[in-house]
CSV table of C-alpha atoms and ligand atoms in Angstrom, one decimal:
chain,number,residue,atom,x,y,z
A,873,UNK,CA,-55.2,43.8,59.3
A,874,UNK,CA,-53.5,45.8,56.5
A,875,UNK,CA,-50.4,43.8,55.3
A,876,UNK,CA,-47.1,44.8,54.7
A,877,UNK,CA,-45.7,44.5,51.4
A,878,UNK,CA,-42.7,44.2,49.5
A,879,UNK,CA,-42.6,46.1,46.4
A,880,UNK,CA,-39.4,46.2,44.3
A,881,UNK,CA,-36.6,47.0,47.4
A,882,UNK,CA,-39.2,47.8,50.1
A,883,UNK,CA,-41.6,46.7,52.6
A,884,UNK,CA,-44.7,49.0,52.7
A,885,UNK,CA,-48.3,49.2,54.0
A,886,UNK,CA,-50.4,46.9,51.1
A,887,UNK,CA,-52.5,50.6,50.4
A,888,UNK,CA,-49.6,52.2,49.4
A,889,UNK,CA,-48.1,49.0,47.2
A,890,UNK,CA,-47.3,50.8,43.9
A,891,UNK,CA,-46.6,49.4,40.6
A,892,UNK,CA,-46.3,51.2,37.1
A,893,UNK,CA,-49.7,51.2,34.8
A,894,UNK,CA,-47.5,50.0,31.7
A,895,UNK,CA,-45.9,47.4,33.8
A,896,UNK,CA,-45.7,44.8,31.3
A,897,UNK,CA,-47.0,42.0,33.7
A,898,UNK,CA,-50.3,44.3,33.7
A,899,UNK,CA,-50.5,44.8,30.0
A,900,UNK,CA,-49.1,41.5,28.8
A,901,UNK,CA,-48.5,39.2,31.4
A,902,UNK,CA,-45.6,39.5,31.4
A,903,UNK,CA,-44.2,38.2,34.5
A,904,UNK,CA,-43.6,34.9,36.6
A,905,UNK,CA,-44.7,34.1,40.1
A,906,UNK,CA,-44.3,31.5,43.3
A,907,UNK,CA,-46.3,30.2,45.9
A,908,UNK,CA,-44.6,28.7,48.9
A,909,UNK,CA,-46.7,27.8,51.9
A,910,UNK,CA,-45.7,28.5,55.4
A,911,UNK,CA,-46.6,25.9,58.4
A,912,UNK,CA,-45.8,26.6,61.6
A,913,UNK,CA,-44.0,30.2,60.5
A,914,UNK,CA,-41.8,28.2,58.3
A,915,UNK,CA,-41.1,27.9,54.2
A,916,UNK,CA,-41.9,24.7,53.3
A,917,UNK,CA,-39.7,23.6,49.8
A,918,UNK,CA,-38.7,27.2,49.6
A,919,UNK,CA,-35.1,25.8,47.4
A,920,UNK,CA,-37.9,23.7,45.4
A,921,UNK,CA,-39.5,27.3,44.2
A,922,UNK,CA,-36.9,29.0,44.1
A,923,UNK,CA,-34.9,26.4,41.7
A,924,UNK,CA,-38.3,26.8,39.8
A,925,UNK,CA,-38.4,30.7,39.8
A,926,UNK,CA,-34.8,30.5,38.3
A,927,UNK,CA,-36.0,28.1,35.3
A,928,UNK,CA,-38.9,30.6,34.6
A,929,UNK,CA,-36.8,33.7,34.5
A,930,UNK,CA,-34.1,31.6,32.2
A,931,UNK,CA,-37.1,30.3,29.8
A,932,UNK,CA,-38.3,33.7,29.3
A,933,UNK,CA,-34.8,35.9,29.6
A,934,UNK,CA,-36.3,37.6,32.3
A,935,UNK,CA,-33.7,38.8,34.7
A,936,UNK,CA,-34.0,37.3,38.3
A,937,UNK,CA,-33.3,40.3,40.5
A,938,UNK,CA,-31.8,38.5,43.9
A,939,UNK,CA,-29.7,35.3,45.1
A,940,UNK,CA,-31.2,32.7,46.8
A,941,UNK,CA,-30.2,34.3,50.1
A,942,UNK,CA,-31.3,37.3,49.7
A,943,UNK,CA,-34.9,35.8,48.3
A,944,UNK,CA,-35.2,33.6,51.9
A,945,UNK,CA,-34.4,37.2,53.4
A,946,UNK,CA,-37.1,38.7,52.1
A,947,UNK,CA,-39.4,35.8,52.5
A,948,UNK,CA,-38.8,35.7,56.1
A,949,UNK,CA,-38.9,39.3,56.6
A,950,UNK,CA,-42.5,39.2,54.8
A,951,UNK,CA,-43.6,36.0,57.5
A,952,UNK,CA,-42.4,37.9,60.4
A,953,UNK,CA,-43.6,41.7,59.7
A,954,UNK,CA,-47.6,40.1,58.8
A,955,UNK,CA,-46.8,37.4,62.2
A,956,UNK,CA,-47.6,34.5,59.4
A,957,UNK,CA,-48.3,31.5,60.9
A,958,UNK,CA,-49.6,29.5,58.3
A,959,UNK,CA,-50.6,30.6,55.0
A,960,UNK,CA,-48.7,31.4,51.5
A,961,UNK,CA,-46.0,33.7,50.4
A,962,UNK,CA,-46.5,34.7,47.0
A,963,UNK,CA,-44.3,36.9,45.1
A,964,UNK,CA,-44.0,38.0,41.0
A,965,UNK,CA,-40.8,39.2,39.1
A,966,UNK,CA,-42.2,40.7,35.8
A,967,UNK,CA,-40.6,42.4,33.3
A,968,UNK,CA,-40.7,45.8,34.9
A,969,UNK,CA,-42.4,49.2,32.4
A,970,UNK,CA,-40.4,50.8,30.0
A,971,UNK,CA,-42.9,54.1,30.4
A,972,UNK,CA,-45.2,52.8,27.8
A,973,UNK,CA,-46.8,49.7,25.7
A,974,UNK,CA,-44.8,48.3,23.3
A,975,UNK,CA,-44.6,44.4,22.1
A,976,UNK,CA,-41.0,44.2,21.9
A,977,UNK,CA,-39.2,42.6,25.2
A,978,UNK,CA,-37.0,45.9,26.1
A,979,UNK,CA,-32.7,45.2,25.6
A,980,UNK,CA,-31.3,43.7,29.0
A,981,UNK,CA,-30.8,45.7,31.3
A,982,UNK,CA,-32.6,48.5,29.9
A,983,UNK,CA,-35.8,48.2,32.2
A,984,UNK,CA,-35.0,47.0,35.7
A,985,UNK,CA,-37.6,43.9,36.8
A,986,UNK,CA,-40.5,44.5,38.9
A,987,UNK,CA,-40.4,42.7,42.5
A,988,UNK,CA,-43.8,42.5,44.3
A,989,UNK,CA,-43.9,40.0,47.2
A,990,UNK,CA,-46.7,39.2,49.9
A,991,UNK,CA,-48.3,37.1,52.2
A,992,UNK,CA,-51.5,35.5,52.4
A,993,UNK,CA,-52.9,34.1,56.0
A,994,UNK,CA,-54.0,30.5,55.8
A,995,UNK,CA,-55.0,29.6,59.8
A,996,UNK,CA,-54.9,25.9,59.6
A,997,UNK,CA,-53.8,25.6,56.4
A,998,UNK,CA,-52.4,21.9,56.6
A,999,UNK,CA,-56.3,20.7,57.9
A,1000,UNK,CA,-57.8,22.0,55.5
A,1001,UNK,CA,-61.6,20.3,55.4
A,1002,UNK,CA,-61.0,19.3,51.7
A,1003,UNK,CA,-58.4,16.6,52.9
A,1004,UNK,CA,-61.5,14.9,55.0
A,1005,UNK,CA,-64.3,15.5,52.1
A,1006,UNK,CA,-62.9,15.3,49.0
A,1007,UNK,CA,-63.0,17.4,46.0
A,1008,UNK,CA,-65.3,16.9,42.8
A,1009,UNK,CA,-63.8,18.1,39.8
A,1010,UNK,CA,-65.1,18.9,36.2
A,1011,UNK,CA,-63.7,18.3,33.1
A,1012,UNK,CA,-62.7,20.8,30.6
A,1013,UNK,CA,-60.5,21.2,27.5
A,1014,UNK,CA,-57.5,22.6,28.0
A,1015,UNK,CA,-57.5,25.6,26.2
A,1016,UNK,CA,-54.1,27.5,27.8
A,1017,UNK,CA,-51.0,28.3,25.3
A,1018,UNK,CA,-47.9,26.0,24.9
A,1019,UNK,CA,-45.8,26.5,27.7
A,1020,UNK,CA,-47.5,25.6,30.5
A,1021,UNK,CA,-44.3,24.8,32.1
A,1022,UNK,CA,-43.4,27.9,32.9
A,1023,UNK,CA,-45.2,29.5,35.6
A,1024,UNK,CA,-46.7,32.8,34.4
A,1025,UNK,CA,-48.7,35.0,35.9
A,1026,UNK,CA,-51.0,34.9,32.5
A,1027,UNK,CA,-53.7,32.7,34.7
A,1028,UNK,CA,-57.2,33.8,33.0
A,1029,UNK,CA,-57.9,30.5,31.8
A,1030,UNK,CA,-57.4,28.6,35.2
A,1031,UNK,CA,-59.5,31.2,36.7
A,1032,UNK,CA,-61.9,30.9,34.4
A,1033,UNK,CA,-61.5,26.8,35.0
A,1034,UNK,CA,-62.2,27.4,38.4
A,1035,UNK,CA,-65.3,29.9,38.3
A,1036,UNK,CA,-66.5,27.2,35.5
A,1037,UNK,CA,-66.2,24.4,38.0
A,1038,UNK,CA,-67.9,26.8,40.8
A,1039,UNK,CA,-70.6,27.3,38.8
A,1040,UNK,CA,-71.3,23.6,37.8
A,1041,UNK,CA,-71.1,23.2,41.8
A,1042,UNK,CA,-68.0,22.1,42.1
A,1043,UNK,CA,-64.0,22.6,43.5
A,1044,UNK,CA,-62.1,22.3,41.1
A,1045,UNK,CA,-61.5,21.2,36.9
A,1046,UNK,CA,-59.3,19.4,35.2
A,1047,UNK,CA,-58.0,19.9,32.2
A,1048,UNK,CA,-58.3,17.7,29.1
A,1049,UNK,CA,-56.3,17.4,26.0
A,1050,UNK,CA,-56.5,15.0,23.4
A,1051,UNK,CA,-58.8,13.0,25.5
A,1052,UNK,CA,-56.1,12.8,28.2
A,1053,UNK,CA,-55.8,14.8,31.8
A,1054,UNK,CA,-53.0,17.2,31.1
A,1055,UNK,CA,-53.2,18.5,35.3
A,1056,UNK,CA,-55.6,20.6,37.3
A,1057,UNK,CA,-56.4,24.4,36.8
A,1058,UNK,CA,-53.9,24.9,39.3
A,1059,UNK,CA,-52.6,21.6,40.9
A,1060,UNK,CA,-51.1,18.3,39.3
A,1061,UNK,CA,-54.0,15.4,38.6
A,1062,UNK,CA,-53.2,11.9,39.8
A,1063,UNK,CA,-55.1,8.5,39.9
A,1064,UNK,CA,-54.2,5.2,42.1
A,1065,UNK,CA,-55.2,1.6,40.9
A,1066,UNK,CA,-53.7,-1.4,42.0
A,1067,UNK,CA,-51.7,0.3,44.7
A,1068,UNK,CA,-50.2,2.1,41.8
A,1069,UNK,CA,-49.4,5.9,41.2
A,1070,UNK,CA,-50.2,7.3,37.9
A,1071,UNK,CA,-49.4,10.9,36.7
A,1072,UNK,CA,-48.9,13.1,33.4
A,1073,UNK,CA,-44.9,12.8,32.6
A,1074,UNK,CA,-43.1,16.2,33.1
A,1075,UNK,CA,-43.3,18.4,29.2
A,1076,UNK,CA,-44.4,21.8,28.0
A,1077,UNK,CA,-47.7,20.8,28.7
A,1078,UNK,CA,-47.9,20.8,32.5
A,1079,UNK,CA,-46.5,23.1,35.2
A,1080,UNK,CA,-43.3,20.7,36.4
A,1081,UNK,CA,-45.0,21.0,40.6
A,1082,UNK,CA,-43.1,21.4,43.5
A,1083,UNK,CA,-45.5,19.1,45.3
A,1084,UNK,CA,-45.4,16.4,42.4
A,1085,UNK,CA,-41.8,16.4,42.8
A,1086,UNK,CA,-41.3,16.0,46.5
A,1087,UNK,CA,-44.7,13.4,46.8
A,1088,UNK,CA,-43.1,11.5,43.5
A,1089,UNK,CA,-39.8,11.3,45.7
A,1090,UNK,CA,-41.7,10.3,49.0
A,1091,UNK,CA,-43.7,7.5,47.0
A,1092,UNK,CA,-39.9,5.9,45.7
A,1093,UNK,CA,-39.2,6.2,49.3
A,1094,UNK,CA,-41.8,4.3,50.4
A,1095,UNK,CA,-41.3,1.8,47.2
A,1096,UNK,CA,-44.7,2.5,45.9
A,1097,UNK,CA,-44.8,1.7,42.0
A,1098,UNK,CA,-45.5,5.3,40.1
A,1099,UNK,CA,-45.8,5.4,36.6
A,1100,UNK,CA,-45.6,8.6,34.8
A,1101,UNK,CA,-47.7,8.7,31.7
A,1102,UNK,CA,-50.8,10.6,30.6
A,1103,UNK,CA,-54.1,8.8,31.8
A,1104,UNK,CA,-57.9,9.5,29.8
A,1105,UNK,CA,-61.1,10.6,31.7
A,1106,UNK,CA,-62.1,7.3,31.6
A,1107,UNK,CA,-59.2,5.5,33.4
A,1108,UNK,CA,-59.7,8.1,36.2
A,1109,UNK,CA,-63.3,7.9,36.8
A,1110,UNK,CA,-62.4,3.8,36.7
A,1111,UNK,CA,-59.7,4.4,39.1
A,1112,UNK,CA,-59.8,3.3,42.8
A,1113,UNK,CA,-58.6,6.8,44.3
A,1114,UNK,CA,-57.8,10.4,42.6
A,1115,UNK,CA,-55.8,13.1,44.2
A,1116,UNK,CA,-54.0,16.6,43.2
A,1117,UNK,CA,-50.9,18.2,44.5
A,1118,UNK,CA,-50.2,21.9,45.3
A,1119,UNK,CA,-48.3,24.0,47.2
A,1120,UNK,CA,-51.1,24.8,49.2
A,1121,UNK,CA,-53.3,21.8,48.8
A,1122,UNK,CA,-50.4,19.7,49.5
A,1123,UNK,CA,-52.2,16.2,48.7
A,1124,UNK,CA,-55.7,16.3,48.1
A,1125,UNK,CA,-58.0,13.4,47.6
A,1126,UNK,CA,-60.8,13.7,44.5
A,1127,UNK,CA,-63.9,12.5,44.7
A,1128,UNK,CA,-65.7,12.8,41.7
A,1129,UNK,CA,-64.9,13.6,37.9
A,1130,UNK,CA,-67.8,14.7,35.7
A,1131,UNK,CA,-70.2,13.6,38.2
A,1132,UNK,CA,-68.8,10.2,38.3
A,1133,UNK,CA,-67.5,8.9,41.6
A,1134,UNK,CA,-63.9,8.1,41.7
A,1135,UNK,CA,-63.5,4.3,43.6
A,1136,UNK,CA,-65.9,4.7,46.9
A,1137,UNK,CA,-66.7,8.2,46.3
A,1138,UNK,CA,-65.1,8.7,49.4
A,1139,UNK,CA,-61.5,9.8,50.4
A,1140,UNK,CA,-59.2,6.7,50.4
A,1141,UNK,CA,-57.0,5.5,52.6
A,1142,UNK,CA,-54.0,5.5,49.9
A,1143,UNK,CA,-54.4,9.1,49.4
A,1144,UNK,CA,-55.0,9.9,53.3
A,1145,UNK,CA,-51.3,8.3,53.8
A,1146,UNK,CA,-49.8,9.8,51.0
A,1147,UNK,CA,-50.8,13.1,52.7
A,1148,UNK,CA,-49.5,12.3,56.0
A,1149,UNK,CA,-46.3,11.7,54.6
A,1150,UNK,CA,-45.8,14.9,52.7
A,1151,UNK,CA,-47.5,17.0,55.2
A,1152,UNK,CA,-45.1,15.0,58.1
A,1153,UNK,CA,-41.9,15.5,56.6
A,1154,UNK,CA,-42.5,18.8,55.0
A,1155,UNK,CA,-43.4,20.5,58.1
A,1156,UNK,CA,-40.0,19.2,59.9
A,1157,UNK,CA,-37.8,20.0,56.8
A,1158,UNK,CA,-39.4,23.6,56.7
A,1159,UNK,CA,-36.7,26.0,56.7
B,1812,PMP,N1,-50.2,23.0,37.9
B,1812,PMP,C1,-50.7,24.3,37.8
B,1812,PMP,C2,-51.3,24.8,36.6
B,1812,PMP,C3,-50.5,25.1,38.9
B,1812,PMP,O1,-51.0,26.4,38.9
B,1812,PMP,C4,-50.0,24.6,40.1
B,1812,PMP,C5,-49.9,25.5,41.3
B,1812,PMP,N2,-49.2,26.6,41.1
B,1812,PMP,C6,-49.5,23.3,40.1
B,1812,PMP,C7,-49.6,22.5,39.0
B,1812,PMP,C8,-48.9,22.7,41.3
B,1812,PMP,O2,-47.5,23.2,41.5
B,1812,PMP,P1,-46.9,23.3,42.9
B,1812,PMP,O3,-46.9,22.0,43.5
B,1812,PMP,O4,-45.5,23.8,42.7
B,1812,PMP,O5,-47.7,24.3,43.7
């Protein structure tokens, strides 16, 4: 079924989605996205991205073209035209073309921002078989630039992560630096031991998730201890369960690192919780 799309003001047939060959998103990267997921025809965290979409636009002076309002317009426009039932919304602000390349960020206000915006069907996105089985992961260094905090559409290297991990036969890689787990190629990277969460503490070096956040907040909730400190290869293959969060993987249980089973081998019951719980409250606070 051919989508309908929103590009900068207006919803159109994906074929005829248009966008400027010196955009500078195409050229440079130049741009910043979000990925909400959508259960049941709902937004789930939708003020968590869009809080998130306002940092990136601030980090890199990029304007951010609507209010919060008119942003949930749009989204919900976007799930209702493409009858979305569960899936993804993903849209990109870049930094629009000024009619040719050039390096230098154009004066504000010069070159209005780019807005493309579309949905992505997920049937059953919440049971996804990966929350049964597992994932295995590989190891890689983490090669990505400095400011991994802010969440660009510059995503060759986590692609590249991903086909690397494919090829070796696996989901997923995580990404190394210093001998320590920095996150996933496209998800936080968490272990469990003793009944106790451990994750990468929020920096340049790690895209600050809207999943970590909410599952962080759900774990105080439910008292469990959480420490938030970087954790080696080592201490995660030792560890009894590993898991990842992302919009659209919500909580994922990992399996195996470098070949290495992670506590069983098997998807733990700590992990299978902590997904009900996100998954449970997410889906009623979906907007
Ligand atoms: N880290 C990276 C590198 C990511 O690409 C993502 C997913 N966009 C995440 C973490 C998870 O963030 P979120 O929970 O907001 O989807």
């Amino acid at each position: 079924m051919s989508r309908s799309v929103y590009v900068n003001g207006a919803f159109v047939p994906e074929a005829e989605a248009r966008v400027s060959v010196f955009d500078r998103a195409f050229l440079m990267g130049d741009g910043v996205y979000e990925v909400t997921s959508v259960l049941d025809g709902r937004l789930v965290d939708f003020d968590g991205h869009l809080a998130r979409l306002q940092r990136s636009c601030d980090e890199l002076s990029l304007p951010n073209p609507y209010d919060r309002d008119r942003w949930l317009a749009i989204h919900r426009e976007a799930v209702a035209r493409n009858g979305l039932i569960d899936g993804m919304v993903y849209l990109q602000v870049t930094r629009g073309s000024s009619g040719d390349r050039d390096f230098l960020w154009p004066a504000p206000g010069q070159c209005p921002p780019t807005v493309v915006l579309f949905t992505q069907s997920k049937p059953g996105l919440a049971d996804n078989p990966a929350a049964r089985s597992g994932i295995r992961v590989i190891s890689l260094d983490d090669l990505r630039w400095g400011r991994c905090d802010i969440k660009t559409v510059q995503l060759l290297y986590a692609s590249w992560a991903k086909t690397q991990a494919r090829q070796a036969g696996c989901d997923d890689a995580w990404l190394v630096q210093d001998g320590m787990v920095t996150e996933g190629a496209s998800s936080n990277a968490y272990i469990v031991k003793d009944g106790r969460i451990v994750t990468r503490q929020l920096s340049r070096a790690i895209l600050h998730g809207i999943t970590r956040t909410a599952v962080l907040r759900l774990a105080a909730e439910q008292a469990l201890e959480v420490e938030e400190r970087p954790f080696s290869l080592a201490e995660a293959q030792a560890a009894d369960e590993a898991f990842i969060t992302s919009a659209s993987m919500f909580v994922t249980p990992v399996i195996e690192i470098d070949g290495v089973p992670v506590g069983t081998g098997r998807p733990g019951a700590f992990v299978a919780r902590l997904r009900e719980i996100y998954v449970g409250e997410m889906r009623e606070a979906a907007i």
